[in-house]
Coordinates of N, CA and C in Angstrom, one line a residue:
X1 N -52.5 67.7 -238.2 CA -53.0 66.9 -237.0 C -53.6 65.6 -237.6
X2 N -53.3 64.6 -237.1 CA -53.5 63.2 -237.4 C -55.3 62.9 -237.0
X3 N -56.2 62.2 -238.1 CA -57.4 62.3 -237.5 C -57.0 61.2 -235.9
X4 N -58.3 61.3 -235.4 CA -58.8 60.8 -234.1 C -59.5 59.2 -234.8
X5 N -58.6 58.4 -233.9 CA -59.2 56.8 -234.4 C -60.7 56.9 -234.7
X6 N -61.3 56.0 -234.6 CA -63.0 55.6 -234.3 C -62.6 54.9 -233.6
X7 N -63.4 54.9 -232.3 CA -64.1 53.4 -231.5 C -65.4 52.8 -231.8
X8 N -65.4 51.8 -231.3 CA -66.6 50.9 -231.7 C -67.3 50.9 -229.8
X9 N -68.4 51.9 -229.4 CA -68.4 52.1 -228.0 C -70.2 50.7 -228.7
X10 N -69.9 49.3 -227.9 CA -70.9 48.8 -228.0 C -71.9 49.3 -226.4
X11 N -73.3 49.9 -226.6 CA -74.1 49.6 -225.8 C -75.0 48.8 -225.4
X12 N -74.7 48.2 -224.3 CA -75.7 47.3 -223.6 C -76.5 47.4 -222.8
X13 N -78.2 46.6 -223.5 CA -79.1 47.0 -222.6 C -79.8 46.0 -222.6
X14 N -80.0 45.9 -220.7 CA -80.2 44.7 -220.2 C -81.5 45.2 -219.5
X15 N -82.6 44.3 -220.1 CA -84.3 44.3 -219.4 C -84.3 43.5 -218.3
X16 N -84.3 44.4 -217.1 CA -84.8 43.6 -215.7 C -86.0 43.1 -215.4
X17 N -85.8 42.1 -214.3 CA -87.6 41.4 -214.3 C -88.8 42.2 -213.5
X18 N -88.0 44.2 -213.3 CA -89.2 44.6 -212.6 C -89.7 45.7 -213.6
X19 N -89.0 45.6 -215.1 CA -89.3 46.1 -216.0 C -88.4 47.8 -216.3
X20 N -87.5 47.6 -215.1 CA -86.6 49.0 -216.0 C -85.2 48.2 -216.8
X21 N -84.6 49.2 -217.4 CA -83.4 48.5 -218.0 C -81.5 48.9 -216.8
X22 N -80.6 48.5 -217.5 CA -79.8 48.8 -217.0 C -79.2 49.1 -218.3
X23 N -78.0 50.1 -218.3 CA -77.5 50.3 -219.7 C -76.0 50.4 -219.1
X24 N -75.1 49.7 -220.4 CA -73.7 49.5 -219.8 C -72.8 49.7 -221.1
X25 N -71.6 49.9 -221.3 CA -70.8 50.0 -222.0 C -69.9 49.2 -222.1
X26 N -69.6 48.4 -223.4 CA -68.7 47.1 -224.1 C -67.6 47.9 -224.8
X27 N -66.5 47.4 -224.7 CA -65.3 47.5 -225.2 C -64.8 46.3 -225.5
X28 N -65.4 46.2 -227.2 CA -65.1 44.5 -227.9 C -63.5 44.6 -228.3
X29 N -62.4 45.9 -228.1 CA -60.9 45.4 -228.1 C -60.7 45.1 -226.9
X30 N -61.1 46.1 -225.8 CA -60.1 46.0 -224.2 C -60.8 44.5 -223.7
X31 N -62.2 44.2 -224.0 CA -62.9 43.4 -223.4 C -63.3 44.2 -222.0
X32 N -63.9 45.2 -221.7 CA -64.2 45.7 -220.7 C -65.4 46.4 -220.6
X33 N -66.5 46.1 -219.5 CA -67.7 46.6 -219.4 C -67.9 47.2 -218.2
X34 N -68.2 48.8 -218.5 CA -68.6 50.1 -217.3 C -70.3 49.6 -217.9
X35 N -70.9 49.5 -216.0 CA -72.3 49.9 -216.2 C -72.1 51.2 -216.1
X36 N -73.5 51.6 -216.8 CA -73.7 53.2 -216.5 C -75.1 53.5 -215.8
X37 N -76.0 52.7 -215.7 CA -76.8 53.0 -214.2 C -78.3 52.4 -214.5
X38 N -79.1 52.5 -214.2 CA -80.7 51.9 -214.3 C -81.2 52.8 -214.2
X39 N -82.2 52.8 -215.7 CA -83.8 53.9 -216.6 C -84.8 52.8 -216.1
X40 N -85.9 53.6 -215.6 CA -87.1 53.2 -216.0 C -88.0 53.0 -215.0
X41 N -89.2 52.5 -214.9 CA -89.5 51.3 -216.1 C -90.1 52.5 -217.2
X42 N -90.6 53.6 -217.1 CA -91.4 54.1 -218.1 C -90.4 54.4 -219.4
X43 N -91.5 53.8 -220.4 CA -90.7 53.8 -221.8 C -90.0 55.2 -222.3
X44 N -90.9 56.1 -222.1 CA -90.1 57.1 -222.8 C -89.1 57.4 -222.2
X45 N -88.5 57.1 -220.6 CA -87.1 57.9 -219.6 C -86.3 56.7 -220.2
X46 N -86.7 55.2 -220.9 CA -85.4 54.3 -221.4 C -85.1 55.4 -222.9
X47 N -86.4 55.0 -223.8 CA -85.6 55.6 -224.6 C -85.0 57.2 -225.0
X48 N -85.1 57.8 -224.2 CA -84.8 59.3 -223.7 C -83.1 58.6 -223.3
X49 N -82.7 57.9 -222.6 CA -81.6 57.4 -222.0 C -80.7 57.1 -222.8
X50 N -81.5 56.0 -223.3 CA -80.8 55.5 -224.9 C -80.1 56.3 -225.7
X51 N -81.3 57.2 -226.3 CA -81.0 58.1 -227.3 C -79.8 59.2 -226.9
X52 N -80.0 59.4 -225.7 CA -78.9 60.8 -225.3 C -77.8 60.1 -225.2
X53 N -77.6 58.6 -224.8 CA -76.1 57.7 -225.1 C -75.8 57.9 -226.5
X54 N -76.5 57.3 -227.0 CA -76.5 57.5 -228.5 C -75.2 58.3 -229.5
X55 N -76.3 59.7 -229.2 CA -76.1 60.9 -229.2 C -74.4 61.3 -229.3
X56 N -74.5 61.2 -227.7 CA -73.5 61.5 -227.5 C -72.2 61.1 -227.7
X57 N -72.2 59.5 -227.7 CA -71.1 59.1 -228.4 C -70.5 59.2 -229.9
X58 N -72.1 59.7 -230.7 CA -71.9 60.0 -232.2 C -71.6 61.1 -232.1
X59 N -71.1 62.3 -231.1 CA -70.7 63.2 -231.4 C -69.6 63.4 -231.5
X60 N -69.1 62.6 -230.3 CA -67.3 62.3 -230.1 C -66.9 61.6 -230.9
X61 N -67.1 61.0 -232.4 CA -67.4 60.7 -233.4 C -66.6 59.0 -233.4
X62 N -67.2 58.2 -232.6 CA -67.3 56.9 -232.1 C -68.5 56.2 -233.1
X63 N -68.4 54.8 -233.6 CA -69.4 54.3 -233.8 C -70.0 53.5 -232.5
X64 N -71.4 53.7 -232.7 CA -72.3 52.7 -231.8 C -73.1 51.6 -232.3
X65 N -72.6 50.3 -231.5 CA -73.4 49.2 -231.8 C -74.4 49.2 -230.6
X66 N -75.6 48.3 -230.5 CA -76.4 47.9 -229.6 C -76.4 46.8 -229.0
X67 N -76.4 46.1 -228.2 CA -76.8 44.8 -227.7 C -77.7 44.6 -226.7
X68 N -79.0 43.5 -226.9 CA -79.9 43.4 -226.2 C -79.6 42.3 -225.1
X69 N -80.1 42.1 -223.6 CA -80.2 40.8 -223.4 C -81.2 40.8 -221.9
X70 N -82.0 39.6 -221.8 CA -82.5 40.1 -220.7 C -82.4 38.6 -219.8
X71 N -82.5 39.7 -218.1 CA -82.1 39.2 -216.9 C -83.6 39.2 -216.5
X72 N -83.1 37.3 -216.1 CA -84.4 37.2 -215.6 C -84.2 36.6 -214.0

């Protein structure tokens, strides 16, 4: 059986001005971005959010990049 490619699943996380984040998903071949919904504001449910994205796309054995940006 032929391995399984890698993707490169970039996550994006965008700081809102009422202090939660939105977290979304980049596809730097297709060029295509799925949000995947709004954490927060408390710190530990973002990074609880984060990390279980994380996680879980290193399981399905995808690399993850990060990207920050914020909406003001």
């Amino acid at each position: 059986m032929a391995p399984r490619k890698q993707l490169e699943c970039r996550v994006v996380v965008t700081h809102l001005p009422d202090k939660r984040i939105a977290l979304g998903m980049y596809d730097p071949v297709g060029g295509r971005y799925e949000p995947l919904g709004t954490h927060g504001p408390a710190p530990d449910v973002v990074d609880s959010a984060v990390r279980g994205l994380k996680e879980r796309i290193e399981r399905e054995g995808h690399k993850v990049t990060f990207c920050e940006r914020t909406q003001w």
